[in-house]
């Protein structure tokens, strides 16, 4: 995870993660091996002391022994946060 404040009310951060899953035993819920990479970038802006906005981009690449469990995904999320207290 890496973050960088651009100004007092604007910051950027990023994160890279990796996960590997392997079947464990005969009765495992996991039936195939998989490897997942996630790349995440976030921009946060404070509009006031109690209100902020975030724009989040996440890219996921999952490789699997089973074709039905392999995918690539691009996700963009815009969120607002309001502190009432």
Short mmCIF file of C-alpha atoms in Angstrom, two decimals:
data_model
loop_
_atom_site.label_atom_id
_atom_site.label_comp_id
_atom_site.label_asym_id
_atom_site.label_seq_id
_atom_site.Cartn_x
_atom_site.Cartn_y
_atom_site.Cartn_z
CA UNK A 1 0.00 0.00 0.00
CA UNK A 2 1.30 3.44 -0.91
CA UNK A 3 -0.22 6.86 -0.33
CA UNK A 4 0.61 10.39 -1.41
CA UNK A 5 -1.04 13.61 -0.18
CA UNK A 6 -1.21 16.11 -3.05
CA UNK A 7 -2.78 18.93 -1.03
CA UNK A 8 -4.39 19.35 2.37
CA UNK A 9 -7.73 18.18 0.95
CA UNK A 10 -6.61 15.73 -1.79
CA UNK A 11 -4.73 12.44 -1.59
CA UNK A 12 -3.98 9.44 -3.76
CA UNK A 13 -3.21 5.88 -2.67
CA UNK A 14 -2.57 2.56 -4.33
CA UNK A 15 -2.29 -1.07 -3.38
CA UNK A 16 -1.29 -4.34 -5.03
CA UNK A 17 -2.31 -7.72 -3.61
CA UNK A 18 -1.87 -11.34 -4.61
CA UNK A 19 -3.75 -14.42 -3.38
CA UNK A 20 -3.33 -18.10 -4.15
CA UNK A 21 -5.89 -20.80 -3.36
CA UNK A 22 -5.28 -24.53 -3.53
CA UNK A 23 -7.67 -27.43 -2.87
CA UNK A 24 -7.13 -28.86 0.62
CA UNK A 25 -8.33 -32.42 1.08
CA UNK A 26 -11.18 -34.38 -0.48
CA UNK A 27 -14.05 -32.39 1.04
CA UNK A 28 -12.63 -28.95 0.33
CA UNK A 29 -14.98 -26.17 -0.79
CA UNK A 30 -12.18 -25.08 -3.14
CA UNK A 31 -12.25 -27.45 -6.11
CA UNK A 32 -9.59 -25.83 -8.33
CA UNK A 33 -6.37 -23.89 -7.89
CA UNK A 34 -6.47 -20.16 -8.51
CA UNK A 35 -4.24 -17.12 -8.42
CA UNK A 36 -5.65 -13.60 -8.05
CA UNK A 37 -3.91 -10.25 -8.58
CA UNK A 38 -5.62 -7.00 -7.53
CA UNK A 39 -4.47 -3.47 -8.38
CA UNK A 40 -6.24 -0.58 -6.65
CA UNK A 41 -5.99 3.22 -7.04
CA UNK A 42 -7.96 5.67 -4.88
CA UNK A 43 -8.35 9.46 -5.02
CA UNK A 44 -9.84 11.09 -1.90
CA UNK A 45 -11.01 14.70 -1.64
CA UNK A 46 -12.25 16.44 1.49
CA UNK A 47 -14.98 18.94 0.72
CA UNK A 48 -15.26 20.06 4.34
CA UNK A 49 -14.38 18.77 7.79
CA UNK A 50 -17.36 16.36 7.68
CA UNK A 51 -17.78 15.55 3.96
CA UNK A 52 -15.41 13.70 1.62
CA UNK A 53 -15.53 11.98 -1.77
CA UNK A 54 -13.57 8.95 -2.97
CA UNK A 55 -13.02 7.63 -6.48
CA UNK A 56 -11.73 4.06 -6.47
CA UNK A 57 -10.48 2.02 -9.44
CA UNK A 58 -9.79 -1.71 -9.00
CA UNK A 59 -8.49 -4.18 -11.58
CA UNK A 60 -8.71 -7.90 -10.77
CA UNK A 61 -7.11 -10.71 -12.76
CA UNK A 62 -7.93 -14.23 -11.60
CA UNK A 63 -6.37 -17.27 -13.25
CA UNK A 64 -7.77 -20.71 -12.40
CA UNK A 65 -7.52 -24.37 -13.37
CA UNK A 66 -11.27 -24.13 -14.00
CA UNK A 67 -12.26 -21.80 -16.86
CA UNK A 68 -15.51 -20.83 -15.09
CA UNK A 69 -13.51 -19.40 -12.15
CA UNK A 70 -11.06 -17.36 -14.28
CA UNK A 71 -11.92 -13.74 -15.01
CA UNK A 72 -10.72 -10.16 -15.38
CA UNK A 73 -12.67 -7.28 -13.87
CA UNK A 74 -12.46 -3.48 -13.96
CA UNK A 75 -14.43 -1.75 -11.20
CA UNK A 76 -14.92 1.97 -10.56
CA UNK A 77 -16.63 3.16 -7.37
CA UNK A 78 -17.56 6.70 -6.40
CA UNK A 79 -18.50 7.15 -2.76
CA UNK A 80 -19.41 10.02 -0.43
CA UNK A 81 -18.80 10.05 3.31
CA UNK A 82 -20.65 12.30 5.73
CA UNK A 83 -19.70 12.38 9.41
CA UNK A 84 -22.75 13.32 11.44
CA UNK A 85 -21.05 13.47 14.83
#
